[in-house]
Amino acid sequence: SAVISQKPSRDICQRGTSLTIQCQVDSQVTMMFWYRQQPGQSLTLIATANQGSEATYESGFVIDKFPISRPNLTFSTLTVSNMSPEDSSIYLCSVGSGHAGETQYFGPGTRLLVL
Amino acid sequence: SQKIEQNSEALNIQEGKTATLTCNYTNYSPAYLQWYRQDPGRGPVFLLLIRENEKEKRKERLKVTFDTTLKQSLFHITASQPADSATYLCAPTGGFKTIFGAGTRLFVKA
């Protein structure tokens, strides 16, 4: 298993600003994922970030709003740009394990509130 | 579209009993299915993975079944304990994509 940390753990932001969330893994991994989770809701995949390639975004999420960096095999960032109250959520990063990355290990999440 | 259904109502059981959680999926043919546990304010934690050619898998007090005909998985916790209280997420995976259910909250009373 991998140990994953996220920064910040929580933040309160003003609308129109941007926040960058960091995800650090204690081992080298190929597949990293970014999710959003509304209270009481399921996890929604934002994008898959594999090192050495551009992030792949899911339907409804665009790079201009959620730019992702993946500079090496242990680190990734997700930026939430031009925030609105609708972006208030928990943002989680995870890494894939297993021969096809099917099992995921999650970070503790970043709780974001946009006023 | 692909849909994952888990009991939206919380499941309340007495300590020592077996908890059974249900996961149904539609418009989907997952190669395998995973179960995760999530505690409040924390990220999900992987518990078990079962493949489409496996009918049942066990790990300590946990048991998972996978019926590809019924498109259903059952998750059992035997001899449940108050520490088992959490939200349990079903996550079928197919085509290198995992879709998470909304989860079922389990409360185990002492």
PDB file of C-alpha atoms in Angstrom:
ATOM      1  CA  SER A   1       0.000   0.000   0.000  1.00  0.00           C
ATOM      2  CA  ALA A   2       1.006   3.627  -0.410  1.00  0.00           C
ATOM      3  CA  VAL A   3       0.894   6.471   2.074  1.00  0.00           C
ATOM      4  CA  ILE A   4      -0.591   9.616   0.596  1.00  0.00           C
ATOM      5  CA  SER A   5      -0.673  13.094   2.043  1.00  0.00           C
ATOM      6  CA  GLN A   6      -2.556  16.144   0.844  1.00  0.00           C
ATOM      7  CA  LYS A   7      -2.112  19.834   1.484  1.00  0.00           C
ATOM      8  CA  PRO A   8      -3.997  21.801   2.569  1.00  0.00           C
ATOM      9  CA  SER A   9      -6.329  19.635   4.628  1.00  0.00           C
ATOM     10  CA  ARG A  10      -8.977  22.335   4.447  1.00  0.00           C
ATOM     11  CA  ASP A  11      -9.403  25.888   3.245  1.00  0.00           C
ATOM     12  CA  ILE A  12     -11.948  28.643   2.999  1.00  0.00           C
ATOM     13  CA  CYS A  13     -11.652  30.719  -0.155  1.00  0.00           C
ATOM     14  CA  GLN A  14     -13.328  33.680  -1.763  1.00  0.00           C
ATOM     15  CA  ARG A  15     -15.124  33.291  -5.051  1.00  0.00           C
ATOM     16  CA  GLY A  16     -13.070  34.115  -8.088  1.00  0.00           C
ATOM     17  CA  THR A  17      -9.799  32.970  -6.534  1.00  0.00           C
ATOM     18  CA  SER A  18      -7.843  29.778  -7.198  1.00  0.00           C
ATOM     19  CA  LEU A  19      -6.534  27.073  -4.896  1.00  0.00           C
ATOM     20  CA  THR A  20      -3.822  24.522  -5.605  1.00  0.00           C
ATOM     21  CA  ILE A  21      -4.032  21.201  -3.806  1.00  0.00           C
ATOM     22  CA  GLN A  22      -0.905  19.111  -3.430  1.00  0.00           C
ATOM     23  CA  CYS A  23      -0.741  15.337  -3.319  1.00  0.00           C
ATOM     24  CA  GLN A  24       2.432  13.569  -2.183  1.00  0.00           C
ATOM     25  CA  VAL A  25       2.992   9.796  -2.294  1.00  0.00           C
ATOM     26  CA  ASP A  26       5.647   7.906  -0.360  1.00  0.00           C
ATOM     27  CA  SER A  27       6.511   5.679  -3.334  1.00  0.00           C
ATOM     28  CA  GLN A  28       6.698   5.974  -7.097  1.00  0.00           C
ATOM     29  CA  VAL A  29       3.394   5.351  -8.823  1.00  0.00           C
ATOM     30  CA  THR A  30       2.293   5.606 -12.422  1.00  0.00           C
ATOM     31  CA  MET A  31      -1.422   6.210 -12.063  1.00  0.00           C
ATOM     32  CA  MET A  32      -2.851   9.023  -9.969  1.00  0.00           C
ATOM     33  CA  PHE A  33      -6.440  10.149  -9.833  1.00  0.00           C
ATOM     34  CA  TRP A  34      -8.262  13.243  -8.629  1.00  0.00           C
ATOM     35  CA  TYR A  35     -11.815  12.982  -7.279  1.00  0.00           C
ATOM     36  CA  ARG A  36     -14.460  15.297  -5.924  1.00  0.00           C
ATOM     37  CA  GLN A  37     -16.912  14.209  -3.249  1.00  0.00           C
ATOM     38  CA  GLN A  38     -19.931  16.213  -2.182  1.00  0.00           C
ATOM     39  CA  PRO A  39     -21.251  15.469   1.339  1.00  0.00           C
ATOM     40  CA  GLY A  40     -23.196  12.211   1.321  1.00  0.00           C
ATOM     41  CA  GLN A  41     -22.438  11.644  -2.332  1.00  0.00           C
ATOM     42  CA  SER A  42     -20.263   9.259  -4.266  1.00  0.00           C
ATOM     43  CA  LEU A  43     -16.794  10.053  -5.522  1.00  0.00           C
ATOM     44  CA  THR A  44     -16.735  11.702  -8.927  1.00  0.00           C
ATOM     45  CA  LEU A  45     -13.598  11.259 -10.977  1.00  0.00           C
ATOM     46  CA  ILE A  46     -12.208  14.569 -12.213  1.00  0.00           C
ATOM     47  CA  ALA A  47      -9.168  13.326 -14.100  1.00  0.00           C
ATOM     48  CA  THR A  48      -6.478  10.699 -14.369  1.00  0.00           C
ATOM     49  CA  ALA A  49      -2.925  11.999 -14.134  1.00  0.00           C
ATOM     50  CA  ASN A  50      -0.251   9.637 -15.379  1.00  0.00           C
ATOM     51  CA  GLN A  51       3.339  10.805 -15.259  1.00  0.00           C
ATOM     52  CA  GLY A  52       4.717  11.637 -18.664  1.00  0.00           C
ATOM     53  CA  SER A  53       1.413  12.373 -20.321  1.00  0.00           C
ATOM     54  CA  GLU A  54      -1.310  14.964 -20.261  1.00  0.00           C
ATOM     55  CA  ALA A  55      -4.059  14.459 -17.716  1.00  0.00           C
ATOM     56  CA  THR A  56      -7.237  12.837 -19.024  1.00  0.00           C
ATOM     57  CA  TYR A  57     -10.386  14.642 -17.910  1.00  0.00           C
ATOM     58  CA  GLU A  58     -13.818  13.123 -17.387  1.00  0.00           C
ATOM     59  CA  SER A  59     -16.955  14.491 -18.937  1.00  0.00           C
ATOM     60  CA  GLY A  60     -17.952  17.719 -17.255  1.00  0.00           C
ATOM     61  CA  PHE A  61     -14.444  18.671 -16.169  1.00  0.00           C
ATOM     62  CA  VAL A  62     -12.088  20.821 -18.222  1.00  0.00           C
ATOM     63  CA  ILE A  63      -8.424  21.665 -17.990  1.00  0.00           C
ATOM     64  CA  ASP A  64      -9.003  25.411 -17.763  1.00  0.00           C
ATOM     65  CA  LYS A  65     -11.045  24.939 -14.596  1.00  0.00           C
ATOM     66  CA  PHE A  66      -9.016  22.091 -13.058  1.00  0.00           C
ATOM     67  CA  PRO A  67      -5.427  22.226 -14.335  1.00  0.00           C
ATOM     68  CA  ILE A  68      -3.322  19.325 -13.126  1.00  0.00           C
ATOM     69  CA  SER A  69       0.420  18.910 -12.929  1.00  0.00           C
ATOM     70  CA  ARG A  70       2.292  15.645 -12.576  1.00  0.00           C
ATOM     71  CA  PRO A  71       5.985  16.534 -12.541  1.00  0.00           C
ATOM     72  CA  ASN A  72       7.238  13.182 -11.215  1.00  0.00           C
ATOM     73  CA  LEU A  73       6.146   9.775  -9.982  1.00  0.00           C
ATOM     74  CA  THR A  74       5.482  10.864  -6.397  1.00  0.00           C
ATOM     75  CA  PHE A  75       3.721  14.211  -6.713  1.00  0.00           C
ATOM     76  CA  SER A  76       0.742  15.895  -8.340  1.00  0.00           C
ATOM     77  CA  THR A  77      -1.238  19.100  -7.967  1.00  0.00           C
ATOM     78  CA  LEU A  78      -4.820  19.991  -8.771  1.00  0.00           C
ATOM     79  CA  THR A  79      -5.806  23.635  -9.098  1.00  0.00           C
ATOM     80  CA  VAL A  80      -9.398  24.722  -8.708  1.00  0.00           C
ATOM     81  CA  SER A  81      -9.579  27.928 -10.731  1.00  0.00           C
ATOM     82  CA  ASN A  82     -11.930  30.873 -10.586  1.00  0.00           C
ATOM     83  CA  MET A  83     -13.843  29.275  -7.762  1.00  0.00           C
ATOM     84  CA  SER A  84     -17.549  29.585  -7.097  1.00  0.00           C
ATOM     85  CA  PRO A  85     -19.604  28.274  -4.151  1.00  0.00           C
ATOM     86  CA  GLU A  86     -20.510  25.260  -6.313  1.00  0.00           C
ATOM     87  CA  ASP A  87     -16.878  24.151  -6.073  1.00  0.00           C
ATOM     88  CA  SER A  88     -17.234  23.637  -2.322  1.00  0.00           C
ATOM     89  CA  SER A  89     -16.470  19.980  -1.849  1.00  0.00           C
ATOM     90  CA  ILE A  90     -13.903  17.465  -0.671  1.00  0.00           C
ATOM     91  CA  TYR A  91     -11.119  16.853  -3.168  1.00  0.00           C
ATOM     92  CA  LEU A  92      -9.269  13.553  -2.966  1.00  0.00           C
ATOM     93  CA  CYS A  93      -6.248  12.213  -4.745  1.00  0.00           C
ATOM     94  CA  SER A  94      -5.582   8.523  -5.093  1.00  0.00           C
ATOM     95  CA  VAL A  95      -2.982   6.241  -6.619  1.00  0.00           C
ATOM     96  CA  GLY A  96      -3.563   3.043  -8.530  1.00  0.00           C
ATOM     97  CA  SER A  97      -2.049  -0.229  -7.422  1.00  0.00           C
ATOM     98  CA  GLY A  98      -2.168  -3.731  -8.851  1.00  0.00           C
ATOM     99  CA  HIS A  99      -1.166  -4.803 -12.350  1.00  0.00           C
ATOM    100  CA  ALA A 100      -3.785  -2.551 -13.922  1.00  0.00           C
ATOM    101  CA  GLY A 101      -3.989   0.051 -11.183  1.00  0.00           C
ATOM    102  CA  GLU A 102      -7.378  -1.300 -10.255  1.00  0.00           C
ATOM    103  CA  THR A 103      -7.002  -0.916  -6.504  1.00  0.00           C
ATOM    104  CA  GLN A 104      -6.751   2.636  -5.259  1.00  0.00           C
ATOM    105  CA  TYR A 105      -5.209   4.163  -2.173  1.00  0.00           C
ATOM    106  CA  PHE A 106      -6.597   7.523  -1.185  1.00  0.00           C
ATOM    107  CA  GLY A 107      -5.250  10.592   0.485  1.00  0.00           C
ATOM    108  CA  PRO A 108      -7.115  12.133   3.438  1.00  0.00           C
ATOM    109  CA  GLY A 109      -8.793  14.723   1.246  1.00  0.00           C
ATOM    110  CA  THR A 110      -8.917  18.521   1.096  1.00  0.00           C
ATOM    111  CA  ARG A 111     -12.115  20.100   2.368  1.00  0.00           C
ATOM    112  CA  LEU A 112     -12.822  23.280   0.396  1.00  0.00           C
ATOM    113  CA  LEU A 113     -15.418  25.912   1.202  1.00  0.00           C
ATOM    114  CA  VAL A 114     -15.945  28.748  -1.260  1.00  0.00           C
ATOM    115  CA  LEU A 115     -17.761  31.832  -0.004  1.00  0.00           C
TER     116      LEU A 115
ATOM    117  CA  SER B   1     -25.689   5.313 -18.552  1.00  0.00           C
ATOM    118  CA  GLN B   2     -23.806   3.265 -15.995  1.00  0.00           C
ATOM    119  CA  LYS B   3     -25.446   3.217 -12.596  1.00  0.00           C
ATOM    120  CA  ILE B   4     -24.374   1.900  -9.213  1.00  0.00           C
ATOM    121  CA  GLU B   5     -27.025   1.445  -6.519  1.00  0.00           C
ATOM    122  CA  GLN B   6     -26.364   0.973  -2.844  1.00  0.00           C
ATOM    123  CA  ASN B   7     -28.848   1.190   0.005  1.00  0.00           C
ATOM    124  CA  SER B   8     -29.181   4.884   0.691  1.00  0.00           C
ATOM    125  CA  GLU B   9     -30.710   4.230   4.080  1.00  0.00           C
ATOM    126  CA  ALA B  10     -28.374   3.536   6.951  1.00  0.00           C
ATOM    127  CA  LEU B  11     -28.120  -0.017   8.218  1.00  0.00           C
ATOM    128  CA  ASN B  12     -28.390  -0.423  11.983  1.00  0.00           C
ATOM    129  CA  ILE B  13     -27.451  -3.739  13.529  1.00  0.00           C
ATOM    130  CA  GLN B  14     -26.574  -5.127  16.919  1.00  0.00           C
ATOM    131  CA  GLU B  15     -23.018  -6.021  17.825  1.00  0.00           C
ATOM    132  CA  GLY B  16     -22.229  -9.653  17.039  1.00  0.00           C
ATOM    133  CA  LYS B  17     -24.713  -9.894  14.175  1.00  0.00           C
ATOM    134  CA  THR B  18     -23.859 -10.167  10.494  1.00  0.00           C
ATOM    135  CA  ALA B  19     -24.199  -7.030   8.412  1.00  0.00           C
ATOM    136  CA  THR B  20     -25.108  -7.498   4.755  1.00  0.00           C
ATOM    137  CA  LEU B  21     -24.742  -4.637   2.283  1.00  0.00           C
ATOM    138  CA  THR B  22     -25.992  -4.754  -1.298  1.00  0.00           C
ATOM    139  CA  CYS B  23     -24.552  -3.273  -4.474  1.00  0.00           C
ATOM    140  CA  ASN B  24     -26.416  -3.411  -7.776  1.00  0.00           C
ATOM    141  CA  TYR B  25     -25.155  -2.085 -11.073  1.00  0.00           C
ATOM    142  CA  THR B  26     -26.720  -1.528 -14.480  1.00  0.00           C
ATOM    143  CA  ASN B  27     -25.471  -0.845 -18.003  1.00  0.00           C
ATOM    144  CA  TYR B  28     -22.075  -2.060 -16.925  1.00  0.00           C
ATOM    145  CA  SER B  29     -19.962  -5.209 -17.209  1.00  0.00           C
ATOM    146  CA  PRO B  30     -17.168  -4.836 -14.676  1.00  0.00           C
ATOM    147  CA  ALA B  31     -14.181  -7.147 -14.798  1.00  0.00           C
ATOM    148  CA  TYR B  32     -13.958  -6.894 -11.038  1.00  0.00           C
ATOM    149  CA  LEU B  33     -15.591  -5.201  -8.126  1.00  0.00           C
ATOM    150  CA  GLN B  34     -14.093  -3.600  -5.059  1.00  0.00           C
ATOM    151  CA  TRP B  35     -15.359  -2.591  -1.646  1.00  0.00           C
ATOM    152  CA  TYR B  36     -13.985   0.348   0.292  1.00  0.00           C
ATOM    153  CA  ARG B  37     -14.576   1.672   3.771  1.00  0.00           C
ATOM    154  CA  GLN B  38     -14.843   5.399   4.425  1.00  0.00           C
ATOM    155  CA  ASP B  39     -14.874   7.042   7.830  1.00  0.00           C
ATOM    156  CA  PRO B  40     -16.118  10.628   8.300  1.00  0.00           C
ATOM    157  CA  GLY B  41     -13.565  13.186   7.145  1.00  0.00           C
ATOM    158  CA  ARG B  42     -11.224  10.594   5.687  1.00  0.00           C
ATOM    159  CA  GLY B  43     -10.468   9.066   2.316  1.00  0.00           C
ATOM    160  CA  PRO B  44     -11.793   5.625   1.361  1.00  0.00           C
ATOM    161  CA  VAL B  45      -9.758   2.583   2.391  1.00  0.00           C
ATOM    162  CA  PHE B  46      -9.565  -0.492   0.152  1.00  0.00           C
ATOM    163  CA  LEU B  47     -10.993  -3.670   1.674  1.00  0.00           C
ATOM    164  CA  LEU B  48     -11.541  -6.390  -0.918  1.00  0.00           C
ATOM    165  CA  LEU B  49     -11.452  -7.020  -4.654  1.00  0.00           C
ATOM    166  CA  ILE B  50     -13.371  -9.822  -6.364  1.00  0.00           C
ATOM    167  CA  ARG B  51     -12.993 -10.736 -10.035  1.00  0.00           C
ATOM    168  CA  GLU B  52     -15.790 -11.647 -12.425  1.00  0.00           C
ATOM    169  CA  ASN B  53     -14.737 -15.291 -12.472  1.00  0.00           C
ATOM    170  CA  GLU B  54     -14.854 -15.509  -8.674  1.00  0.00           C
ATOM    171  CA  LYS B  55     -18.117 -16.163  -6.879  1.00  0.00           C
ATOM    172  CA  GLU B  56     -16.936 -15.420  -3.369  1.00  0.00           C
ATOM    173  CA  LYS B  57     -13.961 -13.995  -1.553  1.00  0.00           C
ATOM    174  CA  ARG B  58     -13.190 -13.820   2.151  1.00  0.00           C
ATOM    175  CA  LYS B  59     -10.846 -11.824   4.312  1.00  0.00           C
ATOM    176  CA  GLU B  60     -11.027 -12.300   8.062  1.00  0.00           C
ATOM    177  CA  ARG B  61     -14.615 -11.311   9.037  1.00  0.00           C
ATOM    178  CA  LEU B  62     -15.410  -9.978   5.573  1.00  0.00           C
ATOM    179  CA  LYS B  63     -17.053 -11.867   2.742  1.00  0.00           C
ATOM    180  CA  VAL B  64     -17.929 -10.606  -0.721  1.00  0.00           C
ATOM    181  CA  THR B  65     -19.996 -12.303  -3.400  1.00  0.00           C
ATOM    182  CA  PHE B  66     -20.210 -11.289  -7.048  1.00  0.00           C
ATOM    183  CA  ASP B  67     -23.084 -12.408  -9.279  1.00  0.00           C
ATOM    184  CA  THR B  68     -22.530 -11.165 -12.829  1.00  0.00           C
ATOM    185  CA  THR B  69     -25.900 -12.562 -13.920  1.00  0.00           C
ATOM    186  CA  LEU B  70     -27.821 -10.613 -11.304  1.00  0.00           C
ATOM    187  CA  LYS B  71     -25.351  -7.726 -11.632  1.00  0.00           C
ATOM    188  CA  GLN B  72     -25.048  -7.674  -7.880  1.00  0.00           C
ATOM    189  CA  SER B  73     -22.463  -7.886  -5.128  1.00  0.00           C
ATOM    190  CA  LEU B  74     -23.141  -8.621  -1.479  1.00  0.00           C
ATOM    191  CA  PHE B  75     -20.757  -7.540   1.265  1.00  0.00           C
ATOM    192  CA  HIS B  76     -20.960  -9.306   4.614  1.00  0.00           C
ATOM    193  CA  ILE B  77     -19.355  -8.441   7.924  1.00  0.00           C
ATOM    194  CA  THR B  78     -19.693 -11.279  10.404  1.00  0.00           C
ATOM    195  CA  ALA B  79     -19.515 -10.850  14.176  1.00  0.00           C
ATOM    196  CA  SER B  80     -19.865  -7.112  13.661  1.00  0.00           C
ATOM    197  CA  GLN B  81     -18.313  -4.670  16.123  1.00  0.00           C
ATOM    198  CA  PRO B  82     -18.988  -0.999  16.872  1.00  0.00           C
ATOM    199  CA  ALA B  83     -15.614  -0.265  15.212  1.00  0.00           C
ATOM    200  CA  ASP B  84     -17.118  -1.508  11.946  1.00  0.00           C
ATOM    201  CA  SER B  85     -19.410   1.532  11.895  1.00  0.00           C
ATOM    202  CA  ALA B  86     -18.559   3.453   8.722  1.00  0.00           C
ATOM    203  CA  THR B  87     -19.729   4.033   5.169  1.00  0.00           C
ATOM    204  CA  TYR B  88     -19.002   1.200   2.750  1.00  0.00           C
ATOM    205  CA  LEU B  89     -18.534   1.978  -0.924  1.00  0.00           C
ATOM    206  CA  CYS B  90     -19.033  -0.437  -3.786  1.00  0.00           C
ATOM    207  CA  ALA B  91     -16.743   0.163  -6.776  1.00  0.00           C
ATOM    208  CA  PRO B  92     -17.094  -1.894  -9.936  1.00  0.00           C
ATOM    209  CA  THR B  93     -14.191  -1.619 -12.365  1.00  0.00           C
ATOM    210  CA  GLY B  94     -14.266  -2.204 -16.099  1.00  0.00           C
ATOM    211  CA  GLY B  95     -12.118  -0.927 -18.920  1.00  0.00           C
ATOM    212  CA  PHE B  96      -9.591   0.493 -16.455  1.00  0.00           C
ATOM    213  CA  LYS B  97     -12.301   2.736 -15.045  1.00  0.00           C
ATOM    214  CA  THR B  98     -13.736   2.462 -11.561  1.00  0.00           C
ATOM    215  CA  ILE B  99     -17.139   3.886 -10.686  1.00  0.00           C
ATOM    216  CA  PHE B 100     -17.936   4.386  -7.020  1.00  0.00           C
ATOM    217  CA  GLY B 101     -21.351   3.976  -5.467  1.00  0.00           C
ATOM    218  CA  ALA B 102     -22.627   6.532  -2.979  1.00  0.00           C
ATOM    219  CA  GLY B 103     -22.130   4.053  -0.156  1.00  0.00           C
ATOM    220  CA  THR B 104     -24.189   2.606   2.651  1.00  0.00           C
ATOM    221  CA  ARG B 105     -23.751   3.823   6.222  1.00  0.00           C
ATOM    222  CA  LEU B 106     -23.463   1.054   8.764  1.00  0.00           C
ATOM    223  CA  PHE B 107     -24.045   1.590  12.471  1.00  0.00           C
ATOM    224  CA  VAL B 108     -23.192  -1.250  14.833  1.00  0.00           C
ATOM    225  CA  LYS B 109     -24.678  -0.830  18.298  1.00  0.00           C
ATOM    226  CA  ALA B 110     -22.937  -2.215  21.360  1.00  0.00           C
TER     227      ALA B 110
END
